[in-house]
Short mmCIF file of C-alpha atoms in Angstrom, two decimals:
data_model
loop_
_atom_site.label_atom_id
_atom_site.label_comp_id
_atom_site.label_asym_id
_atom_site.label_seq_id
_atom_site.Cartn_x
_atom_site.Cartn_y
_atom_site.Cartn_z
CA MET A 88 -21.28 -24.56 19.03
CA SER A 89 -19.49 -26.29 15.78
CA GLY A 90 -16.16 -24.53 16.30
CA LEU A 91 -16.27 -23.55 12.70
CA ARG A 92 -15.94 -20.21 11.28
CA VAL A 93 -17.09 -18.38 8.04
CA ILE A 94 -14.72 -16.49 5.99
CA PRO A 95 -15.77 -14.60 2.90
CA ALA A 96 -13.77 -14.46 -0.03
CA TRP A 97 -14.13 -13.37 -3.75
CA ARG A 98 -13.49 -15.63 -6.70
CA HIS A 99 -13.93 -14.48 -10.23
CA GLY A 100 -15.93 -11.62 -9.34
CA GLN A 101 -18.35 -13.46 -7.00
CA GLU A 102 -18.36 -13.69 -3.25
CA ARG A 103 -17.90 -17.19 -1.78
CA LEU A 104 -18.27 -18.00 2.05
CA TYR A 105 -15.53 -20.56 2.91
CA VAL A 106 -16.01 -22.67 6.24
CA CYS A 107 -12.87 -23.34 8.23
CA ARG A 108 -11.81 -25.10 11.30
CA ALA A 109 -9.84 -23.51 13.98
CA ASP A 110 -6.57 -24.23 12.51
CA GLY A 111 -7.55 -22.81 9.21
CA ARG A 112 -8.33 -25.92 7.18
CA ASN A 113 -11.37 -25.35 4.89
CA VAL A 114 -14.09 -27.91 5.14
CA ALA A 115 -16.70 -26.61 2.70
CA TRP A 116 -17.79 -23.45 0.89
CA TYR A 117 -21.13 -21.93 -0.09
CA ASP A 118 -21.51 -20.27 -3.57
CA ARG A 119 -24.57 -18.04 -3.42
CA GLU A 120 -24.74 -17.73 -7.31
CA ALA A 121 -24.82 -21.41 -7.86
CA ALA A 122 -26.92 -21.98 -4.53
CA ARG A 123 -24.80 -24.67 -3.50
CA VAL A 124 -22.86 -25.93 -0.48
CA SER A 125 -19.76 -28.02 -1.33
CA LEU A 126 -18.64 -30.33 1.31
CA LEU A 127 -15.13 -31.77 1.45
CA GLY A 128 -16.32 -34.54 3.77
CA GLN A 129 -19.71 -35.78 4.43
CA ASP A 130 -18.97 -36.15 8.14
CA ASP A 131 -19.02 -32.34 8.52
CA ARG A 132 -22.41 -31.84 6.85
CA ASP A 133 -24.50 -30.79 9.93
CA GLU A 134 -21.90 -28.57 11.47
CA VAL A 135 -21.23 -26.92 8.13
CA LEU A 136 -24.83 -26.34 7.57
CA GLU A 137 -25.24 -24.98 11.24
CA ALA A 138 -22.44 -22.62 10.80
CA LEU A 139 -23.67 -21.23 7.29
CA GLY A 140 -27.32 -20.84 8.77
CA PRO A 141 -27.31 -17.14 9.11
CA PHE A 142 -26.09 -16.74 5.61
CA LEU A 143 -27.87 -19.13 3.55
CA THR A 144 -30.47 -17.07 1.30
CA GLY A 145 -32.92 -19.99 0.55
CA PRO A 146 -32.74 -23.58 -0.75
CA VAL A 147 -29.24 -24.88 -1.57
CA ALA A 148 -27.80 -28.21 -2.89
CA VAL A 149 -25.58 -29.90 -0.61
CA GLY A 150 -22.89 -32.37 -1.85
CA PRO A 151 -19.28 -33.06 -2.77
CA PRO A 152 -17.81 -30.24 -4.80
CA PRO A 153 -17.22 -30.27 -8.76
CA VAL A 154 -13.99 -31.75 -9.55
CA PRO A 155 -11.71 -28.83 -8.58
CA ASN A 156 -9.15 -27.29 -10.95
CA PRO A 157 -5.49 -26.67 -9.97
CA ALA A 158 -6.17 -23.30 -9.02
CA GLU A 159 -9.07 -24.27 -6.60
CA LEU A 160 -7.02 -26.95 -5.20
CA ALA A 161 -4.11 -24.22 -4.43
CA ARG A 162 -6.92 -22.14 -2.68
CA LEU A 163 -8.13 -25.06 -0.38
CA SER A 164 -4.42 -25.76 0.62
CA LEU A 165 -3.89 -22.12 1.78
CA HIS A 166 -4.34 -20.99 5.36
CA PRO A 167 -6.73 -17.89 5.20
CA ASP A 168 -3.90 -15.77 6.87
CA ASP A 169 -1.80 -16.58 3.82
CA ASP A 170 -4.42 -15.95 1.21
CA LEU A 171 -3.88 -12.57 -0.46
CA ALA A 172 -6.98 -12.83 -2.74
CA PRO A 173 -9.40 -11.40 -0.22
CA ASN A 174 -7.33 -8.15 0.17
CA ARG A 175 -9.15 -4.95 -0.51
CA PRO A 176 -7.74 -2.30 -2.66
CA GLY A 177 -5.49 -0.20 -0.39
CA GLU A 178 -5.75 -2.88 2.37
CA ALA A 179 -2.40 -2.00 4.05
CA LEU A 180 -3.41 1.59 4.23
CA LEU A 181 -6.81 0.95 5.60
CA ILE A 182 -5.13 -1.30 8.24
CA ALA A 183 -2.71 1.60 9.03
CA LEU A 184 -5.40 4.11 9.17
CA GLU A 185 -7.53 2.05 11.59
CA ARG A 186 -4.64 1.69 13.91
CA GLU A 187 -3.29 5.37 13.57
CA PRO A 188 -6.13 7.52 12.25
CA GLY A 189 -4.19 10.68 12.71
CA SER A 190 -5.03 13.74 15.03
CA VAL A 191 -8.15 15.84 14.23
CA PRO A 192 -8.34 18.52 13.33
CA ARG A 193 -5.35 18.72 10.85
CA LEU A 194 -4.05 21.72 9.16
CA ARG A 195 -3.04 19.56 6.14
CA PRO A 196 -4.79 16.55 4.78
CA ASP A 197 -3.34 13.16 5.81
CA PRO A 198 -1.41 12.03 2.56
CA ARG A 199 -2.32 8.46 3.46
CA ARG A 200 -5.83 9.11 2.65
CA ARG A 201 -5.14 10.46 -0.70
CA ALA A 202 -2.92 7.46 -1.41
CA LEU A 203 -5.82 5.34 -0.32
CA LEU A 204 -8.30 7.02 -2.68
CA ALA A 205 -5.60 6.54 -5.58
CA GLU A 206 -5.51 2.88 -4.75
CA GLN A 207 -9.28 2.28 -4.38
CA THR A 208 -9.84 4.27 -7.64
CA VAL A 209 -7.38 2.24 -9.52
CA GLY A 210 -8.15 -1.21 -7.82
CA GLU A 211 -12.05 -0.92 -8.75
CA ALA A 212 -11.16 -0.34 -12.16
CA LEU A 213 -9.13 -3.18 -12.36
CA ASP A 214 -11.42 -5.49 -10.79
CA ARG A 215 -13.84 -4.60 -13.38
CA LEU A 216 -11.54 -6.55 -15.76
CA ASP A 217 -12.58 -9.79 -14.11
CA GLY A 218 -15.24 -10.44 -16.76
CA ALA A 219 -12.72 -10.20 -19.54
CA GLY A 220 -10.58 -13.18 -17.84
CA TRP A 221 -8.29 -10.92 -15.67
CA ARG A 222 -7.48 -11.58 -12.13
CA THR A 223 -6.30 -8.92 -9.89
CA LEU A 224 -4.45 -9.10 -6.30
CA HIS A 225 -4.32 -6.04 -4.11
CA SER A 226 -1.59 -4.99 -1.50
CA VAL A 227 0.83 -7.65 -2.22
CA PRO A 228 3.27 -7.45 0.53
CA LEU A 229 7.18 -7.60 -0.12
CA PRO A 230 10.11 -8.01 2.27
CA GLY A 231 11.41 -4.65 3.61
CA GLY A 232 8.02 -3.13 4.02
CA ASP A 233 7.31 -2.43 0.44
CA ARG A 234 4.49 -3.65 -1.68
CA ILE A 235 2.81 -3.94 -4.89
CA HIS A 236 -0.36 -1.84 -4.95
CA HIS A 237 -2.08 -3.98 -7.61
CA LEU A 238 -0.84 -7.24 -9.44
CA VAL A 239 -3.03 -8.00 -12.72
CA ILE A 240 -2.92 -11.27 -14.34
CA GLY A 241 -4.58 -11.86 -17.71
CA PRO A 242 -4.69 -12.77 -21.43
CA GLY A 243 -2.36 -9.76 -22.10
CA GLY A 244 0.29 -10.81 -19.42
CA LEU A 245 1.05 -9.63 -15.98
CA PHE A 246 1.34 -6.04 -14.69
CA ALA A 247 2.57 -4.57 -11.39
CA VAL A 248 0.44 -1.53 -10.89
CA HIS A 249 1.52 1.42 -8.85
CA ALA A 250 -1.36 3.92 -7.97
CA VAL A 251 -0.52 7.63 -7.75
CA TYR A 252 -3.21 10.33 -6.48
CA ALA A 253 -3.34 13.18 -9.24
CA ARG A 254 -6.98 14.47 -9.07
CA ARG A 255 -7.29 17.51 -11.19
CA GLN A 256 -3.59 17.93 -11.18
CA ARG A 257 -1.15 18.29 -13.99
CA VAL A 258 1.46 15.34 -14.11
CA LEU A 259 4.82 15.71 -15.37
CA VAL A 260 7.14 12.65 -16.16
CA ALA A 261 10.68 12.77 -16.91
CA ASP A 262 12.09 9.17 -16.45
CA PRO A 263 12.39 8.33 -13.47
CA MET A 264 10.88 11.35 -12.06
CA VAL A 265 7.08 11.78 -11.32
CA THR A 266 5.66 15.13 -10.36
CA PRO A 267 1.83 15.36 -9.65
CA GLY A 268 1.02 19.10 -9.42
CA ARG A 269 3.09 21.00 -6.94
CA ARG A 270 4.42 18.08 -5.04
CA ARG A 271 8.17 17.25 -5.13
CA PRO A 272 9.32 15.10 -8.00
CA GLU A 273 9.81 11.41 -6.95
CA PRO A 274 11.67 8.52 -8.78
CA LEU A 275 8.37 6.58 -9.12
CA LEU A 276 9.27 4.89 -12.29
CA ARG A 277 12.26 3.47 -10.89
CA ARG A 278 10.22 2.05 -7.84
CA VAL A 279 7.66 0.60 -10.15
CA ARG A 280 10.25 -1.20 -12.35
CA ALA A 281 11.93 -2.59 -9.09
CA CYS A 282 8.64 -3.94 -8.01
CA ALA A 283 8.00 -5.65 -11.31
CA ASP A 284 11.44 -7.06 -11.28
CA ARG A 285 10.71 -8.59 -7.82
CA ALA A 286 7.29 -9.93 -8.99
CA SER A 287 9.20 -11.54 -12.14
CA TYR A 288 11.57 -13.25 -9.70
CA ALA A 289 8.78 -14.51 -7.48
CA LEU A 290 6.65 -15.79 -10.21
CA THR A 291 9.24 -16.82 -12.78
CA ALA A 292 7.46 -15.10 -15.36
CA GLU A 293 7.69 -11.39 -17.19
CA VAL A 294 5.88 -8.92 -15.12
CA ARG A 295 5.68 -5.59 -16.64
CA PRO A 296 5.69 -2.26 -14.73
CA LEU A 297 2.53 0.20 -15.01
CA LEU A 298 2.02 3.49 -13.51
CA ALA A 299 -1.75 4.28 -12.93
CA LEU A 300 -2.74 7.97 -12.36
CA ALA A 301 -6.11 8.40 -10.51
CA GLY A 302 -7.89 11.48 -11.89
CA PRO A 303 -5.24 13.66 -13.57
CA ALA A 304 -6.20 16.77 -15.28
CA ASP A 305 -3.30 16.66 -17.85
CA LEU A 306 -0.11 14.06 -18.34
CA ARG A 307 3.04 15.24 -20.13
CA LEU A 308 6.25 13.13 -20.70
CA THR A 309 9.30 14.96 -21.36
CA THR A 310 11.26 11.95 -21.82
CA PRO A 311 10.30 8.32 -22.78
CA ALA A 312 9.29 6.18 -20.11
CA HIS A 313 11.36 3.12 -20.78
CA GLY A 314 9.62 0.01 -20.30
CA VAL A 315 6.76 1.53 -18.03
CA ARG A 316 3.12 1.74 -19.34
CA ILE A 317 1.50 4.92 -18.00
CA LEU A 318 -2.23 5.06 -17.79
CA THR A 319 -5.01 7.14 -16.26
CA ASP A 320 -7.61 5.04 -14.09
CA THR A 321 -10.07 5.75 -17.13
CA ASP A 322 -7.71 4.11 -19.46
CA LEU A 323 -7.33 0.94 -17.37
CA PRO A 324 -10.36 -0.80 -19.07
CA ASN A 325 -8.14 -0.83 -22.38
CA LEU A 326 -6.31 -3.64 -20.72
CA SER A 327 -8.93 -5.89 -21.71
CA ARG A 328 -8.03 -5.49 -25.28
CA LEU A 329 -4.70 -6.97 -24.77
CA GLY A 330 -4.17 -10.77 -25.32
CA GLY A 331 -2.25 -13.35 -26.97
CA VAL A 332 0.20 -13.95 -23.88
CA LEU A 333 -1.48 -16.09 -21.23
CA LYS A 334 -4.03 -18.82 -21.73
CA PRO A 335 -6.96 -19.07 -19.41
CA ALA A 336 -5.15 -21.82 -17.47
CA ASP A 337 -1.99 -19.98 -17.45
CA VAL A 338 -3.91 -16.87 -15.57
CA GLU A 339 -5.35 -19.11 -13.16
CA ALA A 340 -2.19 -20.99 -12.40
CA LEU A 341 -0.18 -17.68 -11.91
CA HIS A 342 -3.02 -16.32 -9.82
CA ALA A 343 -3.04 -19.36 -7.54
CA THR A 344 0.85 -19.00 -7.16
CA ALA A 345 0.55 -15.19 -6.53
CA ARG A 346 -2.00 -15.22 -3.85
CA ASP A 347 0.05 -17.40 -1.49
CA ARG A 348 1.73 -14.92 0.70
CA GLY A 349 4.72 -17.47 0.98
CA THR A 350 5.48 -16.68 -2.59
CA TRP A 351 6.67 -13.38 -1.79
CA GLN A 352 8.86 -14.13 1.25
CA HIS A 353 12.07 -14.22 -0.36
CA VAL A 354 12.01 -11.43 -3.14
#
């Protein structure tokens, strides 16, 4: 046994398999699309290939990695437990439901499952922006138990996205209150703004708040939502039309900073 472990991660919409030591340090990665195993040290070649054996899908090139960009260097320096990039949409809710699935049967649906469906719907729509130069992080933890559902970074800037389940419901917005269907009004716009402000502080960059409604039947604003963009999940692809704020190198640098759990520990 080599003592190495293989950890999958997504980069630019494509899966990579990172090979790590027990202390979390990366020694290599396997890029299926490029059919290449990149080694950080030739001394580890045999052990790396042994660890990757079950995952290799054909002949591969093996050698030193291409000259890494700053974002790749940042990724390689992160311990896997501190890297937020592998988080799935609704990661925090998925973990909570695995730990406490709730009693069965229930007279009323578990609200966590509806919240999870909203985050998954919105998160999948945001992930599809990857081809347009956008990067998305999911379930970004904040001190105090709060979190940013989705953080989106791209040519059009940065957005802190809060997902709301609204399937076939009429949504009424009266800043700061949001009322989906017959549910009680909640000051969600205040919460979305607060998360965006905390993200701006952490990243030292402007982060704009965005409320994403998953599957609403209708949306009505009785007062303007000052400074908050409100979109349905089907409208999210329109973000790809925004530009002129960040260059590709800036997008990658901010994504490299944001994916580090340590960035969010003091906001």
